[in-house]
């Protein structure tokens, strides 16, 4: 089945990049179809206005609801459909996770709504929730100028999990944040040459001793995770009992 991806943005050219690289291949072999739209196509004034001052005062501008509503009508439709996933990247969204990417990889349709300025009139999100399955997601605790870069990141995380997309599915199994690694960070990776600028591949990895190699890798994952991501380790994880 083909996954349809739509992007609503005042900078639709951000999504030209999806025609190349891995995603381009998916688009070519019919797994994924990509449609980027300029939100200003649903404005009617000479200046193609998409923003206005915030009600209640405050700095910056807010995206008007009208263009979003008209774009939704044309792109998605006017009938409720819970199989359509509408994503609003936002600093105030729920953290986007690999499990969310996994779930979205089976969606038939995903519509990315890329906010700019200070954000989108909240009624747009409320209206979307009344019609489709809505996800307000954050990629991290930092602010971007708009949702486009976040939409590209979410797209890549999702599309690479679509069945038939990745050439080599087992390469997905061992990755960080995939169930197989039970929530640990990935161990350090090495390839040839064995000695490079005075730096050598750890001997254990050249020993051919699979048991020792597996232990070294798990120990490294535990060490890295405890060092860098204490939030990923549950209370008694890795502490020898
Ligand atoms: O900046 C972000 O989204 C773009 C955005 C949306 C609405 C208003 C301002 C900016 C973002 C940061 N982490 N995850 C997403």
PDB file of C-alpha atoms and ligand atoms in Angstrom:
ATOM      1  CA  UNK A   1       0.000   0.000   0.000  1.00  0.00           C
ATOM      2  CA  UNK A   2       1.154   3.521  -0.812  1.00  0.00           C
ATOM      3  CA  UNK A   3       1.648   6.087   1.932  1.00  0.00           C
ATOM      4  CA  UNK A   4       0.566   9.612   0.941  1.00  0.00           C
ATOM      5  CA  UNK A   5       2.476  12.474   2.561  1.00  0.00           C
ATOM      6  CA  UNK A   6       1.240  16.083   2.361  1.00  0.00           C
ATOM      7  CA  UNK A   7       3.113  19.157   3.591  1.00  0.00           C
ATOM      8  CA  UNK A   8       1.409  22.475   4.272  1.00  0.00           C
ATOM      9  CA  UNK A   9       3.874  25.350   4.609  1.00  0.00           C
ATOM     10  CA  UNK A  10       4.634  28.922   3.504  1.00  0.00           C
ATOM     11  CA  UNK A  11       8.017  27.502   2.388  1.00  0.00           C
ATOM     12  CA  UNK A  12       7.023  24.403   0.378  1.00  0.00           C
ATOM     13  CA  UNK A  13      10.420  24.357  -1.388  1.00  0.00           C
ATOM     14  CA  UNK A  14      11.858  22.863   1.836  1.00  0.00           C
ATOM     15  CA  UNK A  15      10.325  19.610   0.657  1.00  0.00           C
ATOM     16  CA  UNK A  16      11.957  19.485  -2.804  1.00  0.00           C
ATOM     17  CA  UNK A  17      14.716  17.526  -1.061  1.00  0.00           C
ATOM     18  CA  UNK A  18      12.300  14.607  -0.672  1.00  0.00           C
ATOM     19  CA  UNK A  19      12.602  13.949  -4.424  1.00  0.00           C
ATOM     20  CA  UNK A  20      16.203  12.747  -4.000  1.00  0.00           C
ATOM     21  CA  UNK A  21      18.139  10.172  -1.878  1.00  0.00           C
ATOM     22  CA  UNK A  22      16.446   7.317  -0.057  1.00  0.00           C
ATOM     23  CA  UNK A  23      13.091   9.044  -0.034  1.00  0.00           C
ATOM     24  CA  UNK A  24      13.272   9.625  -3.765  1.00  0.00           C
ATOM     25  CA  UNK A  25      13.710   5.883  -4.224  1.00  0.00           C
ATOM     26  CA  UNK A  26      10.639   5.168  -2.103  1.00  0.00           C
ATOM     27  CA  UNK A  27       8.672   7.709  -4.096  1.00  0.00           C
ATOM     28  CA  UNK A  28       9.856   6.132  -7.328  1.00  0.00           C
ATOM     29  CA  UNK A  29       8.910   2.583  -6.389  1.00  0.00           C
ATOM     30  CA  UNK A  30       5.424   3.718  -5.436  1.00  0.00           C
ATOM     31  CA  UNK A  31       5.790   3.133  -1.686  1.00  0.00           C
ATOM     32  CA  UNK A  32       5.380   6.804  -0.852  1.00  0.00           C
ATOM     33  CA  UNK A  33       3.860   9.774  -2.664  1.00  0.00           C
ATOM     34  CA  UNK A  34       4.801  13.320  -1.635  1.00  0.00           C
ATOM     35  CA  UNK A  35       2.748  16.517  -2.139  1.00  0.00           C
ATOM     36  CA  UNK A  36       3.972  19.912  -0.869  1.00  0.00           C
ATOM     37  CA  UNK A  37       1.552  22.839  -0.772  1.00  0.00           C
ATOM     38  CA  UNK A  38       1.988  26.599  -0.325  1.00  0.00           C
ATOM     39  CA  UNK A  39      -0.423  27.753   2.387  1.00  0.00           C
ATOM     40  CA  UNK A  40      -0.618  31.155   0.644  1.00  0.00           C
ATOM     41  CA  UNK A  41      -2.517  29.470  -2.201  1.00  0.00           C
ATOM     42  CA  UNK A  42      -5.515  29.570   0.168  1.00  0.00           C
ATOM     43  CA  UNK A  43      -5.329  33.309   0.862  1.00  0.00           C
ATOM     44  CA  UNK A  44      -7.384  35.842  -1.088  1.00  0.00           C
ATOM     45  CA  UNK A  45      -5.846  39.249  -0.376  1.00  0.00           C
ATOM     46  CA  UNK A  46      -3.241  40.995  -2.493  1.00  0.00           C
ATOM     47  CA  UNK A  47      -0.489  40.416   0.098  1.00  0.00           C
ATOM     48  CA  UNK A  48      -1.442  36.749   0.543  1.00  0.00           C
ATOM     49  CA  UNK A  49      -1.594  37.305   4.315  1.00  0.00           C
ATOM     50  CA  UNK A  50      -1.247  34.251   6.562  1.00  0.00           C
ATOM     51  CA  UNK A  51      -0.586  35.944   9.914  1.00  0.00           C
ATOM     52  CA  UNK A  52      -2.017  38.535  12.297  1.00  0.00           C
ATOM     53  CA  UNK A  53      -1.317  39.991  15.757  1.00  0.00           C
ATOM     54  CA  UNK A  54      -2.073  37.790  18.786  1.00  0.00           C
ATOM     55  CA  UNK A  55      -5.433  38.321  20.557  1.00  0.00           C
ATOM     56  CA  UNK A  56      -4.660  39.292  24.146  1.00  0.00           C
ATOM     57  CA  UNK A  57      -1.461  41.042  23.082  1.00  0.00           C
ATOM     58  CA  UNK A  58       2.113  39.786  23.210  1.00  0.00           C
ATOM     59  CA  UNK A  59       5.070  39.785  20.834  1.00  0.00           C
ATOM     60  CA  UNK A  60       5.185  38.334  17.345  1.00  0.00           C
ATOM     61  CA  UNK A  61       2.477  37.128  14.998  1.00  0.00           C
ATOM     62  CA  UNK A  62       0.080  34.190  14.907  1.00  0.00           C
ATOM     63  CA  UNK A  63      -0.951  32.203  11.802  1.00  0.00           C
ATOM     64  CA  UNK A  64      -4.579  32.945  10.881  1.00  0.00           C
ATOM     65  CA  UNK A  65      -6.999  29.981  10.917  1.00  0.00           C
ATOM     66  CA  UNK A  66      -8.770  30.765   7.625  1.00  0.00           C
ATOM     67  CA  UNK A  67      -6.075  29.644   5.124  1.00  0.00           C
ATOM     68  CA  UNK A  68      -5.511  26.413   7.093  1.00  0.00           C
ATOM     69  CA  UNK A  69      -9.224  25.565   7.042  1.00  0.00           C
ATOM     70  CA  UNK A  70      -9.539  26.122   3.312  1.00  0.00           C
ATOM     71  CA  UNK A  71      -6.363  24.154   2.634  1.00  0.00           C
ATOM     72  CA  UNK A  72      -7.668  21.271   4.774  1.00  0.00           C
ATOM     73  CA  UNK A  73     -10.963  21.265   2.856  1.00  0.00           C
ATOM     74  CA  UNK A  74      -9.158  20.922  -0.464  1.00  0.00           C
ATOM     75  CA  UNK A  75      -6.259  18.670   0.517  1.00  0.00           C
ATOM     76  CA  UNK A  76      -7.928  16.315   2.994  1.00  0.00           C
ATOM     77  CA  UNK A  77     -11.668  16.875   2.665  1.00  0.00           C
ATOM     78  CA  UNK A  78     -14.644  17.971   4.736  1.00  0.00           C
ATOM     79  CA  UNK A  79     -15.623  14.555   6.153  1.00  0.00           C
ATOM     80  CA  UNK A  80     -14.034  13.183   9.364  1.00  0.00           C
ATOM     81  CA  UNK A  81     -11.523  10.371   8.749  1.00  0.00           C
ATOM     82  CA  UNK A  82      -9.516   8.962  11.664  1.00  0.00           C
ATOM     83  CA  UNK A  83      -7.163   7.149   9.269  1.00  0.00           C
ATOM     84  CA  UNK A  84      -5.633  10.510   8.328  1.00  0.00           C
ATOM     85  CA  UNK A  85      -2.775  11.499  10.665  1.00  0.00           C
ATOM     86  CA  UNK A  86      -2.190  15.270  10.965  1.00  0.00           C
ATOM     87  CA  UNK A  87       1.123  16.288  12.531  1.00  0.00           C
ATOM     88  CA  UNK A  88       1.849  19.727  14.014  1.00  0.00           C
ATOM     89  CA  UNK A  89       5.545  19.989  14.937  1.00  0.00           C
ATOM     90  CA  UNK A  90       5.816  22.333  17.911  1.00  0.00           C
ATOM     91  CA  UNK A  91       8.099  23.067  20.893  1.00  0.00           C
ATOM     92  CA  UNK A  92       5.049  22.476  23.079  1.00  0.00           C
ATOM     93  CA  UNK A  93       4.280  19.076  21.561  1.00  0.00           C
ATOM     94  CA  UNK A  94       4.771  15.612  23.048  1.00  0.00           C
ATOM     95  CA  UNK A  95       8.312  14.225  22.565  1.00  0.00           C
ATOM     96  CA  UNK A  96       8.535  12.363  19.246  1.00  0.00           C
ATOM     97  CA  UNK A  97       9.821   8.836  19.781  1.00  0.00           C
ATOM     98  CA  UNK A  98      10.874   5.826  17.747  1.00  0.00           C
ATOM     99  CA  UNK A  99       7.674   4.068  18.824  1.00  0.00           C
ATOM    100  CA  UNK A 100       5.647   6.981  17.420  1.00  0.00           C
ATOM    101  CA  UNK A 101       7.620   6.642  14.169  1.00  0.00           C
ATOM    102  CA  UNK A 102       6.930   2.905  14.200  1.00  0.00           C
ATOM    103  CA  UNK A 103       3.177   3.486  14.604  1.00  0.00           C
ATOM    104  CA  UNK A 104       3.082   6.180  11.904  1.00  0.00           C
ATOM    105  CA  UNK A 105       4.937   3.900   9.460  1.00  0.00           C
ATOM    106  CA  UNK A 106       1.688   1.981   8.926  1.00  0.00           C
ATOM    107  CA  UNK A 107      -0.411   5.096   8.234  1.00  0.00           C
ATOM    108  CA  UNK A 108      -2.060   5.466   4.830  1.00  0.00           C
ATOM    109  CA  UNK A 109      -1.941   9.274   4.990  1.00  0.00           C
ATOM    110  CA  UNK A 110       0.097  11.805   6.946  1.00  0.00           C
ATOM    111  CA  UNK A 111      -0.381  15.589   6.643  1.00  0.00           C
ATOM    112  CA  UNK A 112       2.369  17.788   8.091  1.00  0.00           C
ATOM    113  CA  UNK A 113       1.267  21.291   9.169  1.00  0.00           C
ATOM    114  CA  UNK A 114       4.330  23.515   9.409  1.00  0.00           C
ATOM    115  CA  UNK A 115       3.839  26.434  11.780  1.00  0.00           C
ATOM    116  CA  UNK A 116       5.817  29.668  11.465  1.00  0.00           C
ATOM    117  CA  UNK A 117       5.904  32.927  13.443  1.00  0.00           C
ATOM    118  CA  UNK A 118       4.872  32.264  17.072  1.00  0.00           C
ATOM    119  CA  UNK A 119       2.555  29.471  16.037  1.00  0.00           C
ATOM    120  CA  UNK A 120      -0.816  28.594  14.565  1.00  0.00           C
ATOM    121  CA  UNK A 121      -4.226  29.800  15.879  1.00  0.00           C
ATOM    122  CA  UNK A 122      -5.177  27.033  18.312  1.00  0.00           C
ATOM    123  CA  UNK A 123      -8.594  26.576  16.722  1.00  0.00           C
ATOM    124  CA  UNK A 124      -6.848  25.023  13.710  1.00  0.00           C
ATOM    125  CA  UNK A 125      -5.557  22.221  15.932  1.00  0.00           C
ATOM    126  CA  UNK A 126      -8.915  21.883  17.689  1.00  0.00           C
ATOM    127  CA  UNK A 127     -10.714  21.683  14.338  1.00  0.00           C
ATOM    128  CA  UNK A 128      -8.202  19.099  13.069  1.00  0.00           C
ATOM    129  CA  UNK A 129      -8.729  17.008  16.230  1.00  0.00           C
ATOM    130  CA  UNK A 130     -12.460  16.956  15.495  1.00  0.00           C
ATOM    131  CA  UNK A 131     -11.795  15.524  12.036  1.00  0.00           C
ATOM    132  CA  UNK A 132      -8.585  13.431  11.968  1.00  0.00           C
ATOM    133  CA  UNK A 133      -5.971  11.830  14.208  1.00  0.00           C
ATOM    134  CA  UNK A 134      -3.779  14.718  15.386  1.00  0.00           C
ATOM    135  CA  UNK A 135      -0.241  14.596  16.807  1.00  0.00           C
ATOM    136  CA  UNK A 136       1.412  17.701  18.266  1.00  0.00           C
ATOM    137  CA  UNK A 137       5.041  16.598  18.471  1.00  0.00           C
ATOM    138  CA  UNK A 138       8.303  18.075  19.659  1.00  0.00           C
ATOM    139  CA  UNK A 139      11.730  16.969  18.390  1.00  0.00           C
ATOM    140  CA  UNK A 140      13.496  18.471  21.363  1.00  0.00           C
ATOM    141  CA  UNK A 141      13.692  21.325  23.819  1.00  0.00           C
ATOM    142  CA  UNK A 142      14.776  24.034  21.423  1.00  0.00           C
ATOM    143  CA  UNK A 143      12.936  26.417  19.127  1.00  0.00           C
ATOM    144  CA  UNK A 144      13.137  26.360  15.326  1.00  0.00           C
ATOM    145  CA  UNK A 145      11.818  29.119  13.075  1.00  0.00           C
ATOM    146  CA  UNK A 146       9.181  26.805  11.709  1.00  0.00           C
ATOM    147  CA  UNK A 147       7.961  23.256  11.497  1.00  0.00           C
ATOM    148  CA  UNK A 148       9.534  22.405   8.127  1.00  0.00           C
ATOM    149  CA  UNK A 149      12.847  20.998   9.403  1.00  0.00           C
ATOM    150  CA  UNK A 150      10.992  19.005  12.057  1.00  0.00           C
ATOM    151  CA  UNK A 151       8.600  17.671   9.390  1.00  0.00           C
ATOM    152  CA  UNK A 152      11.592  16.465   7.339  1.00  0.00           C
ATOM    153  CA  UNK A 153      13.111  14.724  10.360  1.00  0.00           C
ATOM    154  CA  UNK A 154       9.846  13.039  11.285  1.00  0.00           C
ATOM    155  CA  UNK A 155       9.355  12.024   7.625  1.00  0.00           C
ATOM    156  CA  UNK A 156      12.754  10.324   7.513  1.00  0.00           C
ATOM    157  CA  UNK A 157      12.177   8.521  10.828  1.00  0.00           C
ATOM    158  CA  UNK A 158       8.797   7.231   9.588  1.00  0.00           C
ATOM    159  CA  UNK A 159       9.444   6.410   5.920  1.00  0.00           C
ATOM    160  CA  UNK A 160      12.562   4.340   6.618  1.00  0.00           C
ATOM    161  CA  UNK A 161      10.328   2.002   8.649  1.00  0.00           C
ATOM    162  CA  UNK A 162       7.762   1.519   5.887  1.00  0.00           C
ATOM    163  CA  UNK A 163       7.832  -2.175   4.895  1.00  0.00           C
ATOM    164  CA  UNK A 164       9.737  -2.612   1.661  1.00  0.00           C
ATOM    165  CA  UNK A 165      11.565   0.695   1.965  1.00  0.00           C
ATOM    166  CA  UNK A 166      14.869  -0.282   3.562  1.00  0.00           C
ATOM    167  CA  UNK A 167      17.069  -2.489   1.345  1.00  0.00           C
ATOM    168  CA  UNK A 168      18.444  -4.339   4.357  1.00  0.00           C
ATOM    169  CA  UNK A 169      15.718  -4.729   7.059  1.00  0.00           C
ATOM    170  CA  UNK A 170      17.986  -6.372   9.667  1.00  0.00           C
ATOM    171  CA  UNK A 171      20.013  -3.144   9.817  1.00  0.00           C
ATOM    172  CA  UNK A 172      16.929  -1.701  11.492  1.00  0.00           C
ATOM    173  CA  UNK A 173      16.910  -4.382  14.186  1.00  0.00           C
ATOM    174  CA  UNK A 174      20.091  -3.423  16.096  1.00  0.00           C
ATOM    175  CA  UNK A 175      19.741   0.344  16.155  1.00  0.00           C
ATOM    176  CA  UNK A 176      19.622   2.688  19.113  1.00  0.00           C
ATOM    177  CA  UNK A 177      16.102   3.142  20.403  1.00  0.00           C
ATOM    178  CA  UNK A 178      14.851   0.048  18.635  1.00  0.00           C
ATOM    179  CA  UNK A 179      13.279  -2.643  20.808  1.00  0.00           C
ATOM    180  CA  UNK A 180      16.121  -5.059  20.009  1.00  0.00           C
ATOM    181  CA  UNK A 181      18.615  -2.932  21.926  1.00  0.00           C
ATOM    182  CA  UNK A 182      16.104  -2.733  24.825  1.00  0.00           C
ATOM    183  CA  UNK A 183      16.253   1.029  25.011  1.00  0.00           C
ATOM    184  CA  UNK A 184      20.051   1.300  25.236  1.00  0.00           C
ATOM    185  CA  UNK A 185      22.301   3.537  23.139  1.00  0.00           C
ATOM    186  CA  UNK A 186      24.134   1.805  20.309  1.00  0.00           C
ATOM    187  CA  UNK A 187      27.695   0.586  21.020  1.00  0.00           C
ATOM    188  CA  UNK A 188      30.641   2.199  19.127  1.00  0.00           C
ATOM    189  CA  UNK A 189      31.116   0.928  15.562  1.00  0.00           C
ATOM    190  CA  UNK A 190      34.348   0.161  13.698  1.00  0.00           C
ATOM    191  CA  UNK A 191      35.387  -1.010  10.241  1.00  0.00           C
ATOM    192  CA  UNK A 192      38.696  -1.430   8.298  1.00  0.00           C
ATOM    193  CA  UNK A 193      41.518  -0.360   8.403  1.00  0.00           C
ATOM    194  CA  UNK A 194      42.221  -2.037  11.764  1.00  0.00           C
ATOM    195  CA  UNK A 195      44.836   0.651  12.515  1.00  0.00           C
ATOM    196  CA  UNK A 196      44.146   4.236  11.453  1.00  0.00           C
ATOM    197  CA  UNK A 197      46.243   7.265  12.393  1.00  0.00           C
ATOM    198  CA  UNK A 198      47.586   5.371  15.408  1.00  0.00           C
ATOM    199  CA  UNK A 199      44.083   4.383  16.522  1.00  0.00           C
ATOM    200  CA  UNK A 200      43.264   0.667  16.597  1.00  0.00           C
ATOM    201  CA  UNK A 201      39.990  -1.253  16.492  1.00  0.00           C
ATOM    202  CA  UNK A 202      39.403  -2.846  19.969  1.00  0.00           C
ATOM    203  CA  UNK A 203      41.085  -6.275  19.855  1.00  0.00           C
ATOM    204  CA  UNK A 204      38.020  -8.141  21.058  1.00  0.00           C
ATOM    205  CA  UNK A 205      36.232  -7.228  17.822  1.00  0.00           C
ATOM    206  CA  UNK A 206      38.994  -8.921  15.806  1.00  0.00           C
ATOM    207  CA  UNK A 207      39.024 -12.043  18.015  1.00  0.00           C
ATOM    208  CA  UNK A 208      36.250 -13.842  16.187  1.00  0.00           C
ATOM    209  CA  UNK A 209      34.977 -14.824  19.643  1.00  0.00           C
ATOM    210  CA  UNK A 210      31.263 -14.035  19.266  1.00  0.00           C
ATOM    211  CA  UNK A 211      30.451 -14.414  22.962  1.00  0.00           C
ATOM    212  CA  UNK A 212      33.127 -11.947  24.013  1.00  0.00           C
ATOM    213  CA  UNK A 213      32.128  -9.565  21.224  1.00  0.00           C
ATOM    214  CA  UNK A 214      28.476  -9.624  22.329  1.00  0.00           C
ATOM    215  CA  UNK A 215      29.536  -8.951  25.925  1.00  0.00           C
ATOM    216  CA  UNK A 216      31.831  -6.076  24.933  1.00  0.00           C
ATOM    217  CA  UNK A 217      29.017  -4.518  22.893  1.00  0.00           C
ATOM    218  CA  UNK A 218      26.459  -4.801  25.682  1.00  0.00           C
ATOM    219  CA  UNK A 219      28.896  -3.410  28.252  1.00  0.00           C
ATOM    220  CA  UNK A 220      29.620  -0.474  25.955  1.00  0.00           C
ATOM    221  CA  UNK A 221      25.894   0.176  25.434  1.00  0.00           C
ATOM    222  CA  UNK A 222      25.337   0.141  29.196  1.00  0.00           C
ATOM    223  CA  UNK A 223      28.350   2.410  29.835  1.00  0.00           C
ATOM    224  CA  UNK A 224      27.308   4.917  27.161  1.00  0.00           C
ATOM    225  CA  UNK A 225      23.687   4.942  28.264  1.00  0.00           C
ATOM    226  CA  UNK A 226      24.571   5.494  31.932  1.00  0.00           C
ATOM    227  CA  UNK A 227      27.003   8.265  30.959  1.00  0.00           C
ATOM    228  CA  UNK A 228      24.875  10.137  28.418  1.00  0.00           C
ATOM    229  CA  UNK A 229      21.273   9.191  29.019  1.00  0.00           C
ATOM    230  CA  UNK A 230      20.570   8.482  32.683  1.00  0.00           C
ATOM    231  CA  UNK A 231      16.930   9.181  31.763  1.00  0.00           C
ATOM    232  CA  UNK A 232      16.882   5.988  29.695  1.00  0.00           C
ATOM    233  CA  UNK A 233      18.097   3.761  32.491  1.00  0.00           C
ATOM    234  CA  UNK A 234      15.447   2.573  34.924  1.00  0.00           C
ATOM    235  CA  UNK A 235      16.374   2.879  38.597  1.00  0.00           C
ATOM    236  CA  UNK A 236      18.331  -0.336  39.126  1.00  0.00           C
ATOM    237  CA  UNK A 237      19.592  -0.702  35.569  1.00  0.00           C
ATOM    238  CA  UNK A 238      23.277  -1.566  35.161  1.00  0.00           C
ATOM    239  CA  UNK A 239      24.017  -1.288  38.863  1.00  0.00           C
ATOM    240  CA  UNK A 240      25.464  -4.680  39.873  1.00  0.00           C
ATOM    241  CA  UNK A 241      23.268  -6.331  42.551  1.00  0.00           C
TER     242      UNK A 241
HETATM  243  O1  LIG B   1      10.270  24.801  16.659  1.00  0.00           O
HETATM  244  C1  LIG B   1       9.698  23.744  16.528  1.00  0.00           C
HETATM  245  O2  LIG B   1       8.608  23.599  15.671  1.00  0.00           O
HETATM  246  C2  LIG B   1       8.382  24.677  14.784  1.00  0.00           C
HETATM  247  C3  LIG B   1       7.491  25.716  15.353  1.00  0.00           C
HETATM  248  C4  LIG B   1       6.114  25.496  15.408  1.00  0.00           C
HETATM  249  C5  LIG B   1       5.287  26.477  15.945  1.00  0.00           C
HETATM  250  C6  LIG B   1       5.835  27.660  16.419  1.00  0.00           C
HETATM  251  C7  LIG B   1       7.208  27.872  16.370  1.00  0.00           C
HETATM  252  C8  LIG B   1       8.038  26.893  15.828  1.00  0.00           C
HETATM  253  C9  LIG B   1      10.111  22.547  17.278  1.00  0.00           C
HETATM  254  C10 LIG B   1      11.077  22.487  18.262  1.00  0.00           C
HETATM  255  N1  LIG B   1      11.147  21.221  18.697  1.00  0.00           N
HETATM  256  N2  LIG B   1      10.253  20.494  17.996  1.00  0.00           N
HETATM  257  C11 LIG B   1       9.600  21.284  17.128  1.00  0.00           C
END
